[in-house]
mmCIF file of C-alpha atoms in Angstrom:
data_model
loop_
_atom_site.group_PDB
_atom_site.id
_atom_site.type_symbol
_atom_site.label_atom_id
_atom_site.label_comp_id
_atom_site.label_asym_id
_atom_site.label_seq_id
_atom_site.Cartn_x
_atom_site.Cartn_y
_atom_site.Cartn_z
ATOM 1 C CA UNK A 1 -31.238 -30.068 -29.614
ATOM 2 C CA UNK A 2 -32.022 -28.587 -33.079
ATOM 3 C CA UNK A 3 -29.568 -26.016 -33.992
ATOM 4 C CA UNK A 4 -30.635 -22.502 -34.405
ATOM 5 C CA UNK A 5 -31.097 -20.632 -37.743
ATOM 6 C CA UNK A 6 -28.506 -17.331 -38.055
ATOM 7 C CA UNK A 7 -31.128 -15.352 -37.223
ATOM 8 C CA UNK A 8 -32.658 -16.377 -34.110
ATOM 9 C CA UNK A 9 -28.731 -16.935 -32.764
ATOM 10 C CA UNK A 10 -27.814 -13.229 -33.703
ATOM 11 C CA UNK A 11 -31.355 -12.261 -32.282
ATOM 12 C CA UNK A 12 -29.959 -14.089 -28.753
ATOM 13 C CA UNK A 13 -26.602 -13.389 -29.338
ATOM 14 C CA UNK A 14 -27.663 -9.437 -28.787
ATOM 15 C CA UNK A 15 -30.052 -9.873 -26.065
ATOM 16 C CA UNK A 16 -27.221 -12.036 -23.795
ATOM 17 C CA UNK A 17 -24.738 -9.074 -24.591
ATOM 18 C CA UNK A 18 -27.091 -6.704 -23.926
ATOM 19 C CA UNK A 19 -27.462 -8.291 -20.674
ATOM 20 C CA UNK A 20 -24.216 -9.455 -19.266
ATOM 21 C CA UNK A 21 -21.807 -7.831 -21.496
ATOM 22 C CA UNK A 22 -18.740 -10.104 -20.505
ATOM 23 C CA UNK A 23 -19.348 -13.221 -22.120
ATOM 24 C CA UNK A 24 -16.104 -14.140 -24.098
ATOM 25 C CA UNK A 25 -16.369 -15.380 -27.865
ATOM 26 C CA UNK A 26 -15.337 -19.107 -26.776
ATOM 27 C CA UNK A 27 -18.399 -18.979 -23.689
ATOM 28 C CA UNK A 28 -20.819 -17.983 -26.631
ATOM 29 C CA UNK A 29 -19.183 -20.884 -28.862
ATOM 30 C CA UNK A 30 -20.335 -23.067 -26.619
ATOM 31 C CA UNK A 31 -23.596 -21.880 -25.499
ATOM 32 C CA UNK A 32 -24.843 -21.827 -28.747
ATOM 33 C CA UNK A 33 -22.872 -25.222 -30.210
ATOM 34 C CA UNK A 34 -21.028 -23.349 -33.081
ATOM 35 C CA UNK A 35 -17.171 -22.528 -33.518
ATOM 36 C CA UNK A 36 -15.949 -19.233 -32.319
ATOM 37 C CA UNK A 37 -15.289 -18.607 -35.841
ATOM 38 C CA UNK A 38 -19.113 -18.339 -36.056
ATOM 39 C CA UNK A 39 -19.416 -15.951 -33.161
ATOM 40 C CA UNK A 40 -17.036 -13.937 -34.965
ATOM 41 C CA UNK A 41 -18.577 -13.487 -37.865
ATOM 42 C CA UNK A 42 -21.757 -12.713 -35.872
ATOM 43 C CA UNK A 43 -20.221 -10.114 -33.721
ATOM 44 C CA UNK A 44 -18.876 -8.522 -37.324
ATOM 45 C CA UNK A 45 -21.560 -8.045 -39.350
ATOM 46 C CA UNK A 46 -23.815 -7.120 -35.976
ATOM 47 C CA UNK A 47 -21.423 -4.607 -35.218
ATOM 48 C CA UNK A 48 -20.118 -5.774 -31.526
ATOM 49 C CA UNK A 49 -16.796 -5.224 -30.434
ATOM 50 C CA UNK A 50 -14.705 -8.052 -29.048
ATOM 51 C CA UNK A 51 -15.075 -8.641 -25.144
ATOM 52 C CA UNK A 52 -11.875 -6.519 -24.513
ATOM 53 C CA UNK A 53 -13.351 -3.749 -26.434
ATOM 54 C CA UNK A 54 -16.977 -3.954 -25.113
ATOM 55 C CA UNK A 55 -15.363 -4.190 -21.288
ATOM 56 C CA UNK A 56 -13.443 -1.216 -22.213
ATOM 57 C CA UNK A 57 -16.351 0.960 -23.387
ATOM 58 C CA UNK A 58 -18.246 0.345 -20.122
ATOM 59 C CA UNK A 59 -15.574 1.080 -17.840
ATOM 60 C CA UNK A 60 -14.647 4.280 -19.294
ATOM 61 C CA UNK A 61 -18.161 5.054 -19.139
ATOM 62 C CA UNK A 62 -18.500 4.565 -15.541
ATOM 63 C CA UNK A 63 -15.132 5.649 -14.439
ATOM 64 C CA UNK A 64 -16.257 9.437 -15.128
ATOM 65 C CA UNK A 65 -18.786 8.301 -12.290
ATOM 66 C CA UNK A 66 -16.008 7.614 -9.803
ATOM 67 C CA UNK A 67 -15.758 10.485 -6.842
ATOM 68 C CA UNK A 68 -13.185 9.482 -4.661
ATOM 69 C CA UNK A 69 -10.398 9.247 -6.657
ATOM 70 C CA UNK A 70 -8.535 10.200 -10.250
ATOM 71 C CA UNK A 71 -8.950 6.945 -12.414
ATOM 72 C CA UNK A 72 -4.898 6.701 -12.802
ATOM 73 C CA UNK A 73 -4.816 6.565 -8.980
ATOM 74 C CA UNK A 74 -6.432 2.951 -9.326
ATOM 75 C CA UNK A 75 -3.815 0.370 -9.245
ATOM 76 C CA UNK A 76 -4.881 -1.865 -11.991
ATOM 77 C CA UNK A 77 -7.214 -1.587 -15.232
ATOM 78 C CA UNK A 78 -11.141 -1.152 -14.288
ATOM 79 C CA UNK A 79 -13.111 -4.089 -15.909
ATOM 80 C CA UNK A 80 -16.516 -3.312 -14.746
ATOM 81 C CA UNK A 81 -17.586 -0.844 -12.087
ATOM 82 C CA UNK A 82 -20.710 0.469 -10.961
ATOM 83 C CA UNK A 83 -20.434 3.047 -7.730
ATOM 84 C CA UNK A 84 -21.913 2.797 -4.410
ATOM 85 C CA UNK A 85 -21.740 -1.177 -5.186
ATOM 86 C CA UNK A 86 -18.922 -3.102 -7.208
ATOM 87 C CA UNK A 87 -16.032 -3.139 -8.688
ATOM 88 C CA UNK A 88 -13.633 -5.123 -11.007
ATOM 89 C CA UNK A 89 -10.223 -4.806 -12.167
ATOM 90 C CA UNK A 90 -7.500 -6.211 -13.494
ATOM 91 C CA UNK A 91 -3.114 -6.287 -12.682
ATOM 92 C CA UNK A 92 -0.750 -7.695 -14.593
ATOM 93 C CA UNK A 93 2.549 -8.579 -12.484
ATOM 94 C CA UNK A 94 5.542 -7.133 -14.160
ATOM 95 C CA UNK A 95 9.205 -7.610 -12.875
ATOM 96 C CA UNK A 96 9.309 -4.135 -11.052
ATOM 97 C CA UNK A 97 6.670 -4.757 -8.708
ATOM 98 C CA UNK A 98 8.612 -7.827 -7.204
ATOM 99 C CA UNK A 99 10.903 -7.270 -4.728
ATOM 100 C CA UNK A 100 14.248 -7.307 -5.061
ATOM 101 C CA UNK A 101 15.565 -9.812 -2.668
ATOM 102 C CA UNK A 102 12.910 -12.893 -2.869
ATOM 103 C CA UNK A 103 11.623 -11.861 -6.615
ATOM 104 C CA UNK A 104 7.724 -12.052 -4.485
ATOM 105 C CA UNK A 105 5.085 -9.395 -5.703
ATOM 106 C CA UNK A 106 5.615 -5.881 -3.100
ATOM 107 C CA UNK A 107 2.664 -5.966 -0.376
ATOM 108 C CA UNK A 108 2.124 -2.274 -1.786
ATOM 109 C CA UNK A 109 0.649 -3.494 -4.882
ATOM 110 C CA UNK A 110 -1.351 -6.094 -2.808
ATOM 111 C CA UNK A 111 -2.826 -3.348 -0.373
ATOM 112 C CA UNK A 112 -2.981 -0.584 -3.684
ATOM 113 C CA UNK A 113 -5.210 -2.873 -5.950
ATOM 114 C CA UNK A 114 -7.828 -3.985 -2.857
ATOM 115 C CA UNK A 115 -7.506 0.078 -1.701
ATOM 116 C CA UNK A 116 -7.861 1.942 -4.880
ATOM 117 C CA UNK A 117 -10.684 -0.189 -6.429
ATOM 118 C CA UNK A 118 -12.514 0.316 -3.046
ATOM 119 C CA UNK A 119 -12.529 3.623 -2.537
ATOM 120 C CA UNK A 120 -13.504 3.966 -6.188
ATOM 121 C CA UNK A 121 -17.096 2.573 -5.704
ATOM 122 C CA UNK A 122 -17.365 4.767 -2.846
ATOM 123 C CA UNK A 123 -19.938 7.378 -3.405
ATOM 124 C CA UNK A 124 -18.707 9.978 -1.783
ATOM 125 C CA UNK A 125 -16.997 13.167 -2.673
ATOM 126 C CA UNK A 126 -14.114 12.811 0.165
ATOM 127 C CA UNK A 127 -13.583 9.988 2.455
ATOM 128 C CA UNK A 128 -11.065 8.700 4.728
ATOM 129 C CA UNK A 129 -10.130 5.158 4.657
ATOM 130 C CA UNK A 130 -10.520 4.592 8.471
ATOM 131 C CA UNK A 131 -9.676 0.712 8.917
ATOM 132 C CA UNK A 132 -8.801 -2.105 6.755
ATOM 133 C CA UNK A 133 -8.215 -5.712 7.917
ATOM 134 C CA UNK A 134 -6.226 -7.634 5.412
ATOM 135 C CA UNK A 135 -5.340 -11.181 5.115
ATOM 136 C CA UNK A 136 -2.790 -12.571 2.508
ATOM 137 C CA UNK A 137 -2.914 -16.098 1.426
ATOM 138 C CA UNK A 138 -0.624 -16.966 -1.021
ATOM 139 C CA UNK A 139 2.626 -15.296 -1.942
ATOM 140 C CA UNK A 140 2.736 -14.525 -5.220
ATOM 141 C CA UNK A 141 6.029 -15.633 -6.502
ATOM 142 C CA UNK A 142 6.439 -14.793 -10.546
ATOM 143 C CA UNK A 143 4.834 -12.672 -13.093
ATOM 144 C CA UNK A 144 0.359 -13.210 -12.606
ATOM 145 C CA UNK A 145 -2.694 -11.774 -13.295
ATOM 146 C CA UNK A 146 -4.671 -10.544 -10.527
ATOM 147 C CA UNK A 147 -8.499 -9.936 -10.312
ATOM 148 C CA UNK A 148 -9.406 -8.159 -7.834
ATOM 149 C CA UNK A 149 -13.382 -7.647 -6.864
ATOM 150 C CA UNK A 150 -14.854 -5.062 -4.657
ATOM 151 C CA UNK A 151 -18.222 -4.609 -3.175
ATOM 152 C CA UNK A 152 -19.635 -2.515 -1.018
ATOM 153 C CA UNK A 153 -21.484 -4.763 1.782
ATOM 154 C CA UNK A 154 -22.969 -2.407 4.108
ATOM 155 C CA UNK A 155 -23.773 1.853 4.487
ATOM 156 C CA UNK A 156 -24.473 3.093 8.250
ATOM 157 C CA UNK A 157 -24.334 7.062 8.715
ATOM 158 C CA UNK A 158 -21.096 8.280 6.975
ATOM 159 C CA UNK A 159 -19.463 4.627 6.688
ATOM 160 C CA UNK A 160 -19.070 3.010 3.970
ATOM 161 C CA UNK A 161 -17.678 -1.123 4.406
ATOM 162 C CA UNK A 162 -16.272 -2.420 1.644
ATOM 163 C CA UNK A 163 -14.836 -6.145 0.942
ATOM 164 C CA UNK A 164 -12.420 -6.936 -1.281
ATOM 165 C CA UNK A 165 -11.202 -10.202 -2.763
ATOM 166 C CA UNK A 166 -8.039 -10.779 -5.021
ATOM 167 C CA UNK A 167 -7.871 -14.000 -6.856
ATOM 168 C CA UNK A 168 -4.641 -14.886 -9.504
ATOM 169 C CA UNK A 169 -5.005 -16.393 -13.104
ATOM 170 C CA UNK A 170 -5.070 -19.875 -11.833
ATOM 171 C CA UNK A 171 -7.958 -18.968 -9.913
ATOM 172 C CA UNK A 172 -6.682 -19.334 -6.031
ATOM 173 C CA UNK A 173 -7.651 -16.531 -3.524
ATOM 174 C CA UNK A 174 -4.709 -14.636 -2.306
ATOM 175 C CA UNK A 175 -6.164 -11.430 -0.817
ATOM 176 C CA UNK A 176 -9.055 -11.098 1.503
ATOM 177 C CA UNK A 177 -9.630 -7.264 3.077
ATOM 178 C CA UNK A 178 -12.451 -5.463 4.623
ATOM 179 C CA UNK A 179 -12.132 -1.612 4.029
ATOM 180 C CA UNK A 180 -14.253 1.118 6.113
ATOM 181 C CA UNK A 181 -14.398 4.515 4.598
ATOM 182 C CA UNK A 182 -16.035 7.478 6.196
ATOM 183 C CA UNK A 183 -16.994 10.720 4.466
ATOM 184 C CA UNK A 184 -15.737 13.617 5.701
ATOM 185 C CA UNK A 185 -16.936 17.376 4.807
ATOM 186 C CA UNK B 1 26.068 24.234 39.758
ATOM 187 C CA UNK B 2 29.182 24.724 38.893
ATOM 188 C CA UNK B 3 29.900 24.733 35.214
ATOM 189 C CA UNK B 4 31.909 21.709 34.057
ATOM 190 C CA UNK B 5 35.192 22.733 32.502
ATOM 191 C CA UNK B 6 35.599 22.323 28.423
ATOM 192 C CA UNK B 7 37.747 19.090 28.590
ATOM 193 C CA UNK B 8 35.275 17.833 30.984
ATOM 194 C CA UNK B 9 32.167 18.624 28.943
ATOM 195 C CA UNK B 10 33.735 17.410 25.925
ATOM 196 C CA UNK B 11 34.480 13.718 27.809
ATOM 197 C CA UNK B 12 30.951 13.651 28.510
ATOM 198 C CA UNK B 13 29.808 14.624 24.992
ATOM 199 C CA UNK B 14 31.869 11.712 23.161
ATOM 200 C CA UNK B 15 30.256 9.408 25.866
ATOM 201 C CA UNK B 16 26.704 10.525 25.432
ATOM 202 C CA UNK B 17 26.771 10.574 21.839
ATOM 203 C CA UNK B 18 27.925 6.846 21.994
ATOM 204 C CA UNK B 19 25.579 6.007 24.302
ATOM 205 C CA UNK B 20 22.680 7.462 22.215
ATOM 206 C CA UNK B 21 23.943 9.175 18.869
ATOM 207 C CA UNK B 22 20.066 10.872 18.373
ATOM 208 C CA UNK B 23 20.767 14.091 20.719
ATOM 209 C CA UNK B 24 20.122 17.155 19.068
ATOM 210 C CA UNK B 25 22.441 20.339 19.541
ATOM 211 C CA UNK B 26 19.623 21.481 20.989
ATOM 212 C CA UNK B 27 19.404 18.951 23.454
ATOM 213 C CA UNK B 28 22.980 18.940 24.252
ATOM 214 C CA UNK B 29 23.220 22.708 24.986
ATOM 215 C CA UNK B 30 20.236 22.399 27.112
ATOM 216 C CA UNK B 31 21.929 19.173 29.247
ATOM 217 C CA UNK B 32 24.836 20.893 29.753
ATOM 218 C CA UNK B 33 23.508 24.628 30.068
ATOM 219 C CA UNK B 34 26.176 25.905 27.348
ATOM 220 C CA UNK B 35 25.207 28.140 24.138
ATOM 221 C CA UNK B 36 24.366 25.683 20.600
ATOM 222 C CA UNK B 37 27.129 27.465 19.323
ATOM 223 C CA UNK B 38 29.646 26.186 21.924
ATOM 224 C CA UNK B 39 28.174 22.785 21.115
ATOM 225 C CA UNK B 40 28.785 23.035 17.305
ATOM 226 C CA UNK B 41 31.833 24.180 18.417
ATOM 227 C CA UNK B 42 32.997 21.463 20.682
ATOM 228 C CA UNK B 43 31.391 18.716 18.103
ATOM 229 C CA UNK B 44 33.931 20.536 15.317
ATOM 230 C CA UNK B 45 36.967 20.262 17.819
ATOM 231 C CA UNK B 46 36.349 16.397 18.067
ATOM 232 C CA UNK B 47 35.547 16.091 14.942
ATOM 233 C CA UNK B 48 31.926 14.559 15.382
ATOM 234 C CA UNK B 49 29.043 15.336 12.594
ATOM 235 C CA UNK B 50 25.739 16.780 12.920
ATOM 236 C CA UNK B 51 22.994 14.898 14.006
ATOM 237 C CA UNK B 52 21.377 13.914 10.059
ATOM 238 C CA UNK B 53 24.997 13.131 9.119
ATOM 239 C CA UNK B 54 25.403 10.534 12.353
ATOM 240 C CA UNK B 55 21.744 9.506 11.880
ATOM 241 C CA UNK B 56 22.738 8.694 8.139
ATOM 242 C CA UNK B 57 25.634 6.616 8.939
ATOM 243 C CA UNK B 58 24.163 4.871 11.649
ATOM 244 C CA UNK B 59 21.433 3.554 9.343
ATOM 245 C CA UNK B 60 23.438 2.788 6.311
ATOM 246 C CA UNK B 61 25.539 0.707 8.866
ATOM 247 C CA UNK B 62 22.384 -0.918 10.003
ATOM 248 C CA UNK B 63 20.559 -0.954 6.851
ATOM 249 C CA UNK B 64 22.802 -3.797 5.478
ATOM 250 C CA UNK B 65 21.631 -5.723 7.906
ATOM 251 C CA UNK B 66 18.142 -5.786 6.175
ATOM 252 C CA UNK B 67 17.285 -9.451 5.164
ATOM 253 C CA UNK B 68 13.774 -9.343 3.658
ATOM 254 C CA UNK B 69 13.809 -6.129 1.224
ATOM 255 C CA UNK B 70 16.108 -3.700 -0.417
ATOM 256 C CA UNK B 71 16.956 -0.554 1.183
ATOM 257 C CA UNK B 72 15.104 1.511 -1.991
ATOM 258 C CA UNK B 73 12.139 -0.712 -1.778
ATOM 259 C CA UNK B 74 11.463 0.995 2.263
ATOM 260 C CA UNK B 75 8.987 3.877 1.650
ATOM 261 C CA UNK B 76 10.551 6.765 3.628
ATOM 262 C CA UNK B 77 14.225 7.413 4.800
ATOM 263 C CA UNK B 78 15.243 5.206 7.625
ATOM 264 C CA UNK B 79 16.621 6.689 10.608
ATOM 265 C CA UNK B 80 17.160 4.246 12.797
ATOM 266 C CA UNK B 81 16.966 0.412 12.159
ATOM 267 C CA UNK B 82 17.160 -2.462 14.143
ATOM 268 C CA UNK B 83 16.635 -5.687 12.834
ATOM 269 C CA UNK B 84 14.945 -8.127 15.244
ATOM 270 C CA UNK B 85 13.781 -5.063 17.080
ATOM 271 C CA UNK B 86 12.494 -1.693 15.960
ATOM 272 C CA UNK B 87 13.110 1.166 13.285
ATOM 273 C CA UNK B 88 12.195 4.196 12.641
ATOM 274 C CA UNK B 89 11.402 6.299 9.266
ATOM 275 C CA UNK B 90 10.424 9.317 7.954
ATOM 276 C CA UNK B 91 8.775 10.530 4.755
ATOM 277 C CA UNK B 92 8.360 13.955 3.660
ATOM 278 C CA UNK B 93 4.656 14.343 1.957
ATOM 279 C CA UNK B 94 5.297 16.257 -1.702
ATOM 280 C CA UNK B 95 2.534 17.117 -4.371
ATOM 281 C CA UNK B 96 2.759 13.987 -6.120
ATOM 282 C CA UNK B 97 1.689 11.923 -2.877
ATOM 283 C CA UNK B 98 -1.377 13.546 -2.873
ATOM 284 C CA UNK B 99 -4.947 12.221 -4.270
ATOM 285 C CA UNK B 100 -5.716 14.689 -7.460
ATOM 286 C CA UNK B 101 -9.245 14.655 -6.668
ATOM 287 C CA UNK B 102 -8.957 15.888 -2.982
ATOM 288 C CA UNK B 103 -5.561 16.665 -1.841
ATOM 289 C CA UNK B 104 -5.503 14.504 0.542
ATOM 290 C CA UNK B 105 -2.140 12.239 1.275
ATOM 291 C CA UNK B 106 -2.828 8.408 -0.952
ATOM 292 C CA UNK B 107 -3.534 5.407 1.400
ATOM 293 C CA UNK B 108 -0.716 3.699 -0.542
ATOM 294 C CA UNK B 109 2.008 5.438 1.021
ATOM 295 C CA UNK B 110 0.709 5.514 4.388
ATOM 296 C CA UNK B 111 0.580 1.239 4.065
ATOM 297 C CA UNK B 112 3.571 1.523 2.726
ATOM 298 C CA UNK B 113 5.931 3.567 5.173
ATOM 299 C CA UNK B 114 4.416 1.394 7.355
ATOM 300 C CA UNK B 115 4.248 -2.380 6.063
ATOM 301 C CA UNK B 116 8.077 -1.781 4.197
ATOM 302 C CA UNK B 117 9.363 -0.708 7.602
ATOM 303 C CA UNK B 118 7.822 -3.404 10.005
ATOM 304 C CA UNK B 119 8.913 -6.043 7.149
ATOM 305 C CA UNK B 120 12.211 -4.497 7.009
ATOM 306 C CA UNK B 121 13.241 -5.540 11.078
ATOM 307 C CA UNK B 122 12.041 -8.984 10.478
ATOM 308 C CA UNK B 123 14.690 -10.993 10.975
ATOM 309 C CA UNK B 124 13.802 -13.842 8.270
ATOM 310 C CA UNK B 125 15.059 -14.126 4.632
ATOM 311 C CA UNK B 126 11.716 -14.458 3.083
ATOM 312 C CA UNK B 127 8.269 -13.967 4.110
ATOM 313 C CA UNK B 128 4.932 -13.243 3.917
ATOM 314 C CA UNK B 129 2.405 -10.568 4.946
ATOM 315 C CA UNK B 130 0.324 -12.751 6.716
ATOM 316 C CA UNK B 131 -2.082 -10.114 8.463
ATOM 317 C CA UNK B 132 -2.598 -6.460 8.826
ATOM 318 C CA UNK B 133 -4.814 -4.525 10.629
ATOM 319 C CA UNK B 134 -4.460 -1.067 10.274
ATOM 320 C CA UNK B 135 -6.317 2.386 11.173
ATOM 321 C CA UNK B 136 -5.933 5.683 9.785
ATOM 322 C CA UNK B 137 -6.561 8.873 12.550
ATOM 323 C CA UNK B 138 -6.266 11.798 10.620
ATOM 324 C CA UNK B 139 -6.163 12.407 7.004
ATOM 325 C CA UNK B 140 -3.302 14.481 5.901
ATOM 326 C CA UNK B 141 -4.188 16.936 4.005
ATOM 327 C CA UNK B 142 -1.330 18.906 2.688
ATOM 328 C CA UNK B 143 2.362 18.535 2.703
ATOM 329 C CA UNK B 144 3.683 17.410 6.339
ATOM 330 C CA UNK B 145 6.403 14.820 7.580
ATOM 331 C CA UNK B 146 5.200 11.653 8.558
ATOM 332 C CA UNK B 147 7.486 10.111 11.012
ATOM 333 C CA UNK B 148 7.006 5.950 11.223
ATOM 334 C CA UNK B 149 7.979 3.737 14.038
ATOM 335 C CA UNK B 150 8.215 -0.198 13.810
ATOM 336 C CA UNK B 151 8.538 -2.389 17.163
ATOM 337 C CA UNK B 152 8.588 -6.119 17.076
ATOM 338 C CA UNK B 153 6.781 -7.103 19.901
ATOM 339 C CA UNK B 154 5.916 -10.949 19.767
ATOM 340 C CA UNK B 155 8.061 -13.753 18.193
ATOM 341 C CA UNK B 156 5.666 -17.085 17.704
ATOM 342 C CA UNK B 157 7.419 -20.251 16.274
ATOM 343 C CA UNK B 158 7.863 -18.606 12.530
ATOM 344 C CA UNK B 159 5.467 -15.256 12.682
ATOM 345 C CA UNK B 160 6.384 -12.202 13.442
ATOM 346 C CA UNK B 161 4.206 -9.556 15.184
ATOM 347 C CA UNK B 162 4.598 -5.965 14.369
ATOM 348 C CA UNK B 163 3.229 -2.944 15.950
ATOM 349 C CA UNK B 164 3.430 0.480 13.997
ATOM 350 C CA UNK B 165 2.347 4.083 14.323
ATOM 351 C CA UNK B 166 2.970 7.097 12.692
ATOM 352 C CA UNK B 167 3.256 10.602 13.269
ATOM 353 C CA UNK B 168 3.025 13.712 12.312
ATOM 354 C CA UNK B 169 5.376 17.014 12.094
ATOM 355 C CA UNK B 170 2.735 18.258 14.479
ATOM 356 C CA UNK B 171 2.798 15.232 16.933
ATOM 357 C CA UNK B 172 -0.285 14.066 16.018
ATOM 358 C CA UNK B 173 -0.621 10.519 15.443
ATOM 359 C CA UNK B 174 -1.841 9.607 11.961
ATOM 360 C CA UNK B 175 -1.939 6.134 12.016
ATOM 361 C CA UNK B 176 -1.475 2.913 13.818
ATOM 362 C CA UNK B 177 -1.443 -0.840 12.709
ATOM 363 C CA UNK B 178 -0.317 -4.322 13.546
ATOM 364 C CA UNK B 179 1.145 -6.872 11.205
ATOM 365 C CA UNK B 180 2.055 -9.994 11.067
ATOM 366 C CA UNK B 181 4.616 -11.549 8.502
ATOM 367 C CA UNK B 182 5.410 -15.062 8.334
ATOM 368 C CA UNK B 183 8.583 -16.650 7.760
ATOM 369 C CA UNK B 184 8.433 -19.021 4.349
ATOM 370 C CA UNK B 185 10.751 -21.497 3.174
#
């Protein structure tokens, strides 16, 4: 395949940001068979923040959508969200949140990351987080960085289901949890 | 019925109390249809502490016990502990507990009180949270006592099935769930 000219990549390069903002420098490297060096300079002089700044931007944007819940009362950092449907954030394990006696992460963070970023996409002004069933999978035994996703799966009346999935760096599932929240007055 | 005589009444207190060291004065008084005050006074005479000062000791004693978490790592103040068995905890609600957005008590500490307690009787050196199903009643909505109680109630090769509810100041039962940890190499 013919390489592009610097114009028609930039011309794409905007248009694929525009429409899934998270693409990282390296995934663009490759998509368009140049060194990240040359997405660089193409974010530069087009004016586009690096992915950690563009994710940043969007969150904060949407957080001030979130009803539920203060954004500090989320355990984790907010990657992408969008209310009444999904959510995405981010933990880094630090040596606190281990416990004590087996140096394996506190189920409190576990439960607070799946919890928090569900009721966040709830839109509702006060809710009650009625049921959860939650499955752990792996034990997470050092310092990791979860991803946790959220989505809301169902609506019926005043209930709102939500699922939740936690994955670590290396990619292996170690959460699973269904959340029901129902709105009260 | 004849009053029991002081040295008699005090024989029976000492073997009460060791029988089952939660009576309140209250109680006691009422049992043997004497005055508080001539309780407090008989407890001073045989030199036995109040009821929080027994409870304390009693769970410090039993506390060290504790194989799977630290003592500080148990959201709430135990009050009675029984590894293998049961426990019981209690957590007074302040400001800070409270979701700045609707006043209403977090999620996290209501998982908490009760997944740190139920993992605190399990009688295993390490393991995981395997399973939780859990269902909130009543939302609290302003500062209250939560009392927590944890009952093992099935042993299967290495998991361990928990039962917990908690209640509160008002009797009212807030919250009930069942766990199950597994024991890990």
């Amino acid at each position: 395949m013919k390489k592009k000219s610097k114009a028609q990549r930039q011309k794409e390069l905007i248009e694929m940001l525009q429409a899934d903002p998270f693409y990282t420098d390296e995934e663009l490297a490759s998509l368009f068979e140049v060194s990240i060096q040359t997405i660089r300079l193409d974010r530069m002089s087009l004016n586009i923040p690096e992915l950690r700044e563009r994710v940043k931007n969007i969150a904060e944007a949407e957080s001030s959508k979130v009803k539920t819940l203060g954004i500090k009362e989320i355990t984790g950092e907010i990657i992408d969200l969008s209310v009444g449907k999904l959510g995405i954030s981010m933990l880094e394990i630090t040596e606190d949140m281990l416990y004590s006696k087996t140096n394996t992460l506190k189920d409190t963070y576990i439960f607070s990351m799946a919890d928090s970023l569900a009721m966040a996409i709830v839109d509702a002004p006060k809710v009650i987080m009625r049921f959860a069933n939650v499955k752990c999978l792996k034990l997470i035994e050092q310092k990791d960085r979860l991803i946790a996703k959220a989505e809301i799966y169902k609506n019926v009346g005043t209930k709102h289901y939500v699922k939740v999935v936690i994955n670590n760096k290396a990619q292996e599932q170690i959460f699973r949890g269904k959340f029901i929240f129902e709105e009260l007055d």
